[in-house]
Short mmCIF file of C-alpha atoms and ligand atoms in Angstrom, two decimals:
data_model
loop_
_atom_site.label_atom_id
_atom_site.label_comp_id
_atom_site.label_asym_id
_atom_site.label_seq_id
_atom_site.Cartn_x
_atom_site.Cartn_y
_atom_site.Cartn_z
CA MET A 106 0.05 0.19 0.07
CA PRO A 107 1.53 3.38 -1.05
CA VAL A 108 2.19 5.89 1.93
CA LEU A 109 2.13 9.29 0.46
CA THR A 110 1.96 11.92 2.64
CA ARG A 111 4.00 15.45 2.49
CA LEU A 112 5.79 17.41 4.85
CA ILE A 113 4.33 21.00 6.05
CA PRO A 114 6.84 23.91 6.28
CA SER A 115 6.13 24.78 9.86
CA PRO A 116 7.60 26.28 13.00
CA VAL A 117 8.97 23.85 15.60
CA VAL A 118 7.93 25.75 18.38
CA VAL A 119 4.39 27.34 18.60
CA ASP A 120 4.08 28.90 22.01
CA ILE A 121 0.82 30.78 22.67
CA SER A 122 -0.05 31.13 26.66
CA ARG A 123 0.10 33.73 29.24
CA GLY A 124 3.74 34.45 30.44
CA ALA A 125 5.35 32.71 27.15
CA LEU A 126 7.83 35.46 26.79
CA ASP A 127 9.19 35.07 30.41
CA ASP A 128 11.60 32.38 29.43
CA LEU A 129 12.13 33.07 25.55
CA ALA A 130 16.11 32.47 25.77
CA GLY A 131 15.21 29.23 27.75
CA LEU A 132 12.65 27.98 25.25
CA LEU A 133 14.67 28.91 22.28
CA ALA A 134 17.79 27.05 23.59
CA ASP A 135 15.77 23.95 24.43
CA GLN A 136 14.35 23.69 20.80
CA ARG A 137 17.96 24.12 19.55
CA ILE A 138 17.36 27.05 17.90
CA SER A 139 19.73 29.38 19.89
CA SER A 140 22.07 27.67 22.46
CA ASN A 141 23.96 30.83 23.61
CA GLY A 142 21.29 33.51 23.40
CA ARG A 143 22.98 35.10 20.23
CA LEU A 144 19.86 36.61 18.97
CA ALA A 145 19.14 39.87 16.98
CA PHE A 146 16.06 41.78 18.16
CA ALA A 147 14.01 44.07 15.99
CA ILE A 148 11.51 46.15 17.72
CA SER A 149 9.96 49.33 17.24
CA GLY A 150 11.27 52.76 18.16
CA GLY A 151 8.21 53.59 20.48
CA SER A 152 6.59 50.78 22.44
CA GLY A 153 9.77 48.43 21.51
CA ALA A 154 11.79 50.61 24.24
CA ALA A 155 9.61 49.23 27.25
CA LEU A 156 9.67 45.56 25.83
CA ARG A 157 13.45 45.73 25.72
CA GLU A 158 13.59 47.01 29.10
CA ARG A 159 11.32 44.52 30.26
CA PHE A 160 13.20 41.45 28.38
CA ALA A 161 16.43 42.57 28.04
CA PRO A 162 18.24 41.53 31.53
CA ALA A 163 17.16 37.81 30.84
CA LEU A 164 18.84 37.81 27.41
CA PRO A 165 22.51 39.27 27.92
CA SER A 166 23.91 37.91 24.48
CA ALA A 167 21.18 39.60 22.54
CA ASP A 168 21.42 42.61 20.14
CA TRP A 169 18.41 45.16 19.73
CA TYR A 170 17.90 46.84 16.53
CA GLU A 171 15.03 49.69 15.81
CA VAL A 172 13.47 49.39 13.09
CA GLY A 173 12.63 52.57 11.03
CA GLY A 174 9.29 51.61 9.70
CA GLY A 175 7.27 49.39 7.46
CA THR A 176 8.88 49.91 3.86
CA ILE A 177 11.06 47.73 2.12
CA ASP A 178 13.83 50.13 2.59
CA ASP A 179 13.58 49.74 6.53
CA ALA A 180 13.70 46.24 5.98
CA ILE A 181 16.84 46.46 3.76
CA LYS A 182 18.48 48.83 6.19
CA LEU A 183 17.82 46.43 9.14
CA ALA A 184 19.24 43.43 7.35
CA ASP A 185 22.07 45.52 6.63
CA SER A 186 22.75 46.42 10.19
CA MET A 187 22.25 42.90 11.57
CA LYS A 188 24.44 41.03 8.89
CA SER A 189 27.71 41.18 10.60
CA GLY A 190 26.62 40.06 13.90
CA ARG A 191 26.99 36.36 13.80
CA TYR A 192 23.65 35.59 15.27
CA ASP A 193 21.45 32.24 15.49
CA ALA A 194 18.13 33.76 14.69
CA VAL A 195 16.30 37.10 14.21
CA VAL A 196 13.94 37.83 16.61
CA GLY A 197 10.74 40.04 15.41
CA LEU A 198 9.40 41.35 18.80
CA GLY A 199 6.42 43.67 18.12
CA GLY A 200 3.50 44.12 15.86
CA GLY A 201 2.83 43.39 12.70
CA LYS A 202 4.89 45.90 11.05
CA ILE A 203 7.99 45.06 12.77
CA ILE A 204 7.46 40.90 12.43
CA ASP A 205 6.98 41.73 8.15
CA CYS A 206 10.38 43.70 8.28
CA ALA A 207 11.95 41.30 10.59
CA LYS A 208 11.13 38.34 8.20
CA PHE A 209 12.41 40.15 5.16
CA ALA A 210 15.68 40.90 7.24
CA ALA A 211 15.96 37.29 8.39
CA ALA A 212 15.53 36.02 4.71
CA ARG A 213 17.94 38.45 3.31
CA ILE A 214 20.76 37.51 5.67
CA GLY A 215 20.10 33.76 5.59
CA LEU A 216 18.62 33.36 9.40
CA PRO A 217 15.62 31.89 10.97
CA LEU A 218 12.94 33.96 12.21
CA VAL A 219 11.39 33.94 15.26
CA ALA A 220 8.04 35.71 15.47
CA VAL A 221 7.07 36.95 18.68
CA ALA A 222 3.83 38.97 18.28
CA THR A 223 2.42 41.74 20.87
CA ASN A 224 -0.69 42.28 19.05
CA LEU A 225 -2.78 39.99 16.78
CA SER A 226 -3.43 42.70 14.22
CA HIS A 227 -3.16 40.09 11.14
CA ASP A 228 -2.36 36.59 9.98
CA GLY A 229 1.07 37.46 8.75
CA LEU A 230 2.63 36.47 11.90
CA CYS A 231 3.31 33.02 10.94
CA SER A 232 3.03 33.44 6.99
CA PRO A 233 5.75 32.96 4.30
CA VAL A 234 4.71 36.67 3.13
CA ALA A 235 6.30 39.86 4.44
CA THR A 236 4.06 43.01 3.66
CA LEU A 237 6.01 45.78 3.00
CA ASP A 238 5.40 49.61 1.63
CA ASN A 239 7.36 50.04 -1.64
CA ASP A 240 7.38 53.00 -4.20
CA ALA A 241 4.50 51.21 -6.05
CA GLY A 242 2.61 51.39 -2.63
CA ARG A 243 2.53 48.20 -1.08
CA GLY A 244 4.18 44.75 -1.78
CA SER A 245 3.70 41.20 -0.71
CA TYR A 246 7.24 39.39 -0.60
CA GLY A 247 7.87 35.46 -0.51
CA VAL A 248 9.83 34.59 2.79
CA PRO A 249 10.41 31.34 4.78
CA ASN A 250 8.08 30.78 7.26
CA PRO A 251 9.04 31.64 10.91
CA ILE A 252 10.93 28.90 12.64
CA ALA A 253 9.20 29.80 15.87
CA VAL A 254 5.99 31.45 16.79
CA VAL A 255 5.68 32.85 20.83
CA ILE A 256 2.68 34.89 21.56
CA ASP A 257 2.26 35.70 25.06
CA LEU A 258 -1.17 36.65 26.16
CA ASP A 259 -0.20 38.99 29.02
CA VAL A 260 1.30 41.13 26.50
CA ILE A 261 -1.30 40.91 23.88
CA ARG A 262 -3.59 42.11 26.69
CA GLU A 263 -1.81 45.23 27.05
CA ALA A 264 -2.05 45.99 23.11
CA PRO A 265 -4.59 48.65 22.20
CA ALA A 266 -7.92 46.86 21.66
CA ARG A 267 -7.94 48.25 17.91
CA PHE A 268 -5.09 46.06 17.13
CA VAL A 269 -6.61 42.88 18.32
CA ARG A 270 -9.50 43.73 16.95
CA SER A 271 -8.06 43.91 13.49
CA GLY A 272 -7.07 40.56 13.77
CA ILE A 273 -10.52 39.54 14.10
CA GLY A 274 -11.66 40.79 10.97
CA ASP A 275 -8.88 39.35 9.09
CA ALA A 276 -9.47 35.54 10.64
CA ILE A 277 -13.09 36.06 9.66
CA SER A 278 -12.35 36.81 6.06
CA ASN A 279 -11.10 33.63 5.89
CA ILE A 280 -14.48 32.27 5.35
CA SER A 281 -15.11 34.31 2.44
CA ALA A 282 -11.50 33.97 0.90
CA VAL A 283 -12.09 30.17 0.95
CA ARG A 284 -15.46 30.79 -0.76
CA ASP A 285 -13.84 32.57 -3.50
CA TRP A 286 -11.12 29.94 -3.97
CA GLU A 287 -14.00 27.11 -4.36
CA LEU A 288 -15.53 29.40 -6.78
CA ALA A 289 -12.71 29.41 -8.64
CA HIS A 290 -12.05 25.90 -8.53
CA THR A 291 -15.71 25.30 -9.68
CA VAL A 292 -15.53 27.94 -12.68
CA ARG A 293 -12.17 27.73 -13.71
CA GLY A 294 -10.56 24.59 -12.75
CA GLU A 295 -8.21 25.87 -10.61
CA ASP A 296 -6.60 23.72 -8.07
CA ILE A 297 -7.47 23.85 -4.52
CA ASP A 298 -5.87 22.47 -1.59
CA GLY A 299 -8.44 21.01 0.49
CA LEU A 300 -6.14 20.68 3.61
CA ALA A 301 -5.06 24.46 3.19
CA ALA A 302 -8.81 25.43 2.89
CA ALA A 303 -9.89 23.37 5.75
CA MET A 304 -7.06 25.20 8.15
CA ALA A 305 -8.01 28.55 6.96
CA ARG A 306 -11.78 28.10 7.04
CA GLN A 307 -11.95 26.28 10.73
CA ALA A 308 -9.71 29.17 11.97
CA GLY A 309 -12.08 31.92 10.54
CA GLU A 310 -15.40 29.98 11.54
CA ALA A 311 -13.46 29.40 15.23
CA VAL A 312 -13.16 33.08 15.74
CA LEU A 313 -16.90 33.65 13.94
CA ARG A 314 -18.40 31.71 16.25
CA HIS A 315 -16.67 32.07 19.75
CA PRO A 316 -19.07 33.64 22.02
CA GLY A 317 -15.90 35.80 24.01
CA GLY A 318 -14.48 39.04 23.34
CA VAL A 319 -10.95 40.95 23.20
CA GLY A 320 -11.03 40.92 26.95
CA ASP A 321 -10.92 37.22 27.63
CA ASP A 322 -8.21 34.70 27.60
CA ALA A 323 -9.94 32.09 25.94
CA PHE A 324 -11.23 34.27 23.22
CA LEU A 325 -7.43 35.51 22.69
CA GLN A 326 -6.16 31.89 22.49
CA VAL A 327 -8.59 30.94 19.91
CA LEU A 328 -7.91 33.94 17.78
CA ALA A 329 -4.03 34.09 18.40
CA GLU A 330 -4.47 30.09 17.01
CA GLY A 331 -6.67 31.14 14.10
CA LEU A 332 -4.06 33.48 13.03
CA VAL A 333 -1.09 31.33 13.14
CA MET A 334 -2.97 28.27 11.83
CA THR A 335 -4.07 30.82 8.70
CA GLY A 336 -0.48 31.87 8.23
CA ILE A 337 0.71 27.47 8.25
CA SER A 338 -2.39 27.27 5.52
CA MET A 339 -0.80 30.00 3.41
CA SER A 340 2.64 27.72 3.47
CA VAL A 341 0.35 24.53 2.78
CA ALA A 342 -1.08 26.42 -0.60
CA GLY A 343 1.96 28.00 -1.32
CA ASP A 344 0.59 31.23 -1.52
CA SER A 345 -2.08 33.46 0.03
CA ARG A 346 -4.82 32.00 -1.63
CA PRO A 347 -6.61 30.61 1.45
CA ALA A 348 -6.62 33.60 3.51
CA SER A 349 -6.94 35.97 0.62
CA GLY A 350 -9.99 36.54 -1.88
CA ALA A 351 -12.30 39.17 -2.86
CA CYS A 352 -12.03 40.58 0.92
CA HIS A 353 -8.24 41.43 0.61
CA GLU A 354 -8.63 43.02 -2.96
CA ILE A 355 -11.25 45.48 -1.38
CA ASN A 356 -8.41 45.72 1.36
CA HIS A 357 -5.58 46.38 -0.96
CA ALA A 358 -8.00 48.98 -3.16
CA PHE A 359 -8.52 50.86 0.30
CA ASP A 360 -4.80 50.95 0.98
CA LEU A 361 -3.94 51.83 -2.94
CA LEU A 362 -6.36 54.47 -3.68
CA TYR A 363 -6.36 56.13 -0.08
CA PRO A 364 -3.05 55.59 1.26
CA LYS A 365 -3.57 58.34 4.02
CA ARG A 366 -6.97 57.53 4.96
CA ALA A 367 -6.63 53.88 4.96
CA ALA A 368 -8.25 52.07 8.12
CA SER A 369 -6.51 49.17 9.61
CA HIS A 370 -5.88 45.53 7.61
CA GLY A 371 -8.53 43.74 9.38
CA GLU A 372 -10.97 46.25 9.70
CA GLN A 373 -10.80 46.59 5.46
CA CYS A 374 -10.73 43.01 5.18
CA GLY A 375 -13.76 42.20 7.62
CA LEU A 376 -15.67 44.79 5.89
CA GLY A 377 -14.78 43.74 2.56
CA ALA A 378 -15.69 39.78 3.61
CA ALA A 379 -18.93 40.84 4.63
CA PHE A 380 -19.81 42.67 1.44
CA ALA A 381 -18.16 39.83 -0.88
CA THR A 382 -20.11 37.20 1.05
CA PHE A 383 -23.53 39.21 0.35
CA LEU A 384 -22.33 39.68 -3.57
CA ARG A 385 -21.76 35.65 -3.49
CA GLY A 386 -25.56 35.56 -2.45
CA ASP A 387 -25.08 33.96 0.93
CA ARG A 388 -26.98 36.34 3.16
CA GLU A 389 -27.15 34.02 6.05
CA MET A 390 -23.35 34.12 6.36
CA ALA A 391 -22.94 37.66 5.33
CA MET A 392 -25.65 38.85 8.07
CA LEU A 393 -23.87 36.56 10.85
CA MET A 394 -20.16 37.97 9.63
CA VAL A 395 -21.93 41.54 10.28
CA GLU A 396 -23.27 40.79 13.54
CA VAL A 397 -20.03 39.32 14.90
CA LEU A 398 -18.01 42.07 13.52
CA LYS A 399 -20.43 44.58 14.82
CA ARG A 400 -20.00 43.15 18.27
CA HIS A 401 -16.46 43.19 18.35
CA GLY A 402 -16.63 46.91 17.50
CA LEU A 403 -15.62 46.36 13.82
CA PRO A 404 -17.09 48.44 10.79
CA VAL A 405 -19.24 46.98 8.61
CA LEU A 406 -20.26 50.02 6.67
CA PRO A 407 -17.44 52.27 4.51
CA HIS A 408 -18.65 55.47 6.45
CA GLN A 409 -17.93 53.83 9.57
CA ILE A 410 -14.02 54.36 8.54
CA GLY A 411 -14.65 57.68 7.20
CA PHE A 412 -15.42 56.59 3.28
CA ASP A 413 -18.51 57.56 1.37
CA GLU A 414 -20.49 55.34 -0.83
CA ASP A 415 -19.19 57.02 -4.04
CA GLU A 416 -15.41 56.10 -2.62
CA PHE A 417 -16.29 52.57 -1.78
CA VAL A 418 -17.92 51.91 -5.07
CA LYS A 419 -14.51 53.16 -6.76
CA VAL A 420 -12.52 50.86 -4.28
CA THR A 421 -14.95 47.72 -5.19
CA GLU A 422 -14.48 48.37 -9.10
CA TYR A 423 -10.86 48.92 -8.88
CA ALA A 424 -10.12 45.98 -6.60
CA PRO A 425 -9.46 43.08 -9.00
CA GLU A 426 -6.83 45.23 -10.57
CA THR A 427 -4.86 44.60 -7.20
CA ARG A 428 -4.55 41.19 -7.57
CA PRO A 429 -4.38 40.16 -11.28
CA GLY A 430 -4.97 36.93 -12.02
CA ARG A 431 -6.78 35.72 -8.56
CA TYR A 432 -10.27 34.95 -9.24
CA THR A 433 -12.81 35.81 -6.58
CA ILE A 434 -16.49 36.79 -6.72
CA LEU A 435 -15.49 40.35 -8.09
CA GLU A 436 -13.82 38.89 -11.29
CA HIS A 437 -17.08 36.46 -11.52
CA LEU A 438 -19.66 38.89 -11.53
CA ASP A 439 -17.42 41.63 -13.50
CA LEU A 440 -19.98 44.28 -11.99
CA SER A 441 -20.02 47.66 -13.18
CA ALA A 442 -19.78 50.99 -10.88
CA ASP A 443 -23.59 51.30 -11.15
CA GLN A 444 -24.32 47.62 -10.51
CA ILE A 445 -21.81 47.60 -7.34
CA ARG A 446 -24.02 50.99 -6.23
CA ASP A 447 -26.89 48.89 -6.38
CA ALA A 448 -25.62 46.07 -4.83
CA TYR A 449 -24.35 48.05 -2.13
CA ARG A 450 -27.30 49.80 -1.48
CA GLU A 451 -28.81 46.41 -1.19
CA TYR A 452 -26.44 45.02 1.31
CA ALA A 453 -26.59 48.48 3.62
CA GLU A 454 -30.31 48.01 3.73
CA ALA A 455 -30.36 44.19 4.45
CA ILE A 456 -27.96 44.70 7.46
CA GLY A 457 -30.50 47.63 8.78
CA SER A 458 -28.51 50.62 8.01
ZN1 ZN B 774 -5.19 39.47 5.75
#
């Protein structure tokens, strides 16, 4: 009987718990990632200082690097400053931007990355993609998956609730992204990876149907695990397909058309997912998403993040351009601006606003 299985590139350590950061050096030594603690930490210039003060005493052999910002130039600068240090690993300690920069820098200098997330703003903390701003707006760069992911729930709890909420919108959007993938499979024969789809969908469903909120550990645990599983689902699929469909095209369009006014990733993806699900004709799921997003204080209508109807129509019309080749409900319906407006009005009416 043939035994045909596959190996999944995935971190050797996933520690999502209260106090997970208290013994980071010990954890990395145990797992043979760094036996002597020679680690290059990437932190933000702002809240990073407090984290450094708190964790540096236990990590005497580590060096600390401030990340300038979230651009590709910042990531290259970070790599250049770290490259002569003879480290065992790079540790990205911070929010999404810091981890994205650290991921790119680690890949560039050939070191493994340890991702230590201090908030749960998106599913990039354990994905094979680094999202960085560049001259063209924003780009996604392929990088190896982190070798370890550490999420200290005590640290997450201190993050601004806004950032944690953003992760909720990103996780829930998986459900819409997987539906888009299925649509592309049915209509265009695109290959669908059942394991990647299952992982991403389960992560989204777990967050969608969890009765808790950002204030309780049980919910934060499920959200953090969901975001990590989503990242790994992208490694399984080989691209962002399981977690990025029309929801993310709408998000990218907000970012590219209105770079100064764009809201957070998860706010835009959650709204995009609810609208895309409505466009797909799945009213029941769209209404459930709206209800849950509202409960967590996330936007379900564009004016809640400062955009009017005309702007949202423009965003939705432009959205397919942001990911050429990705087939979603938007490419499938190929709506004109007027049709988008009608659909949007129907959506707004259906959700009672
Ligand atoms: Zn996302």
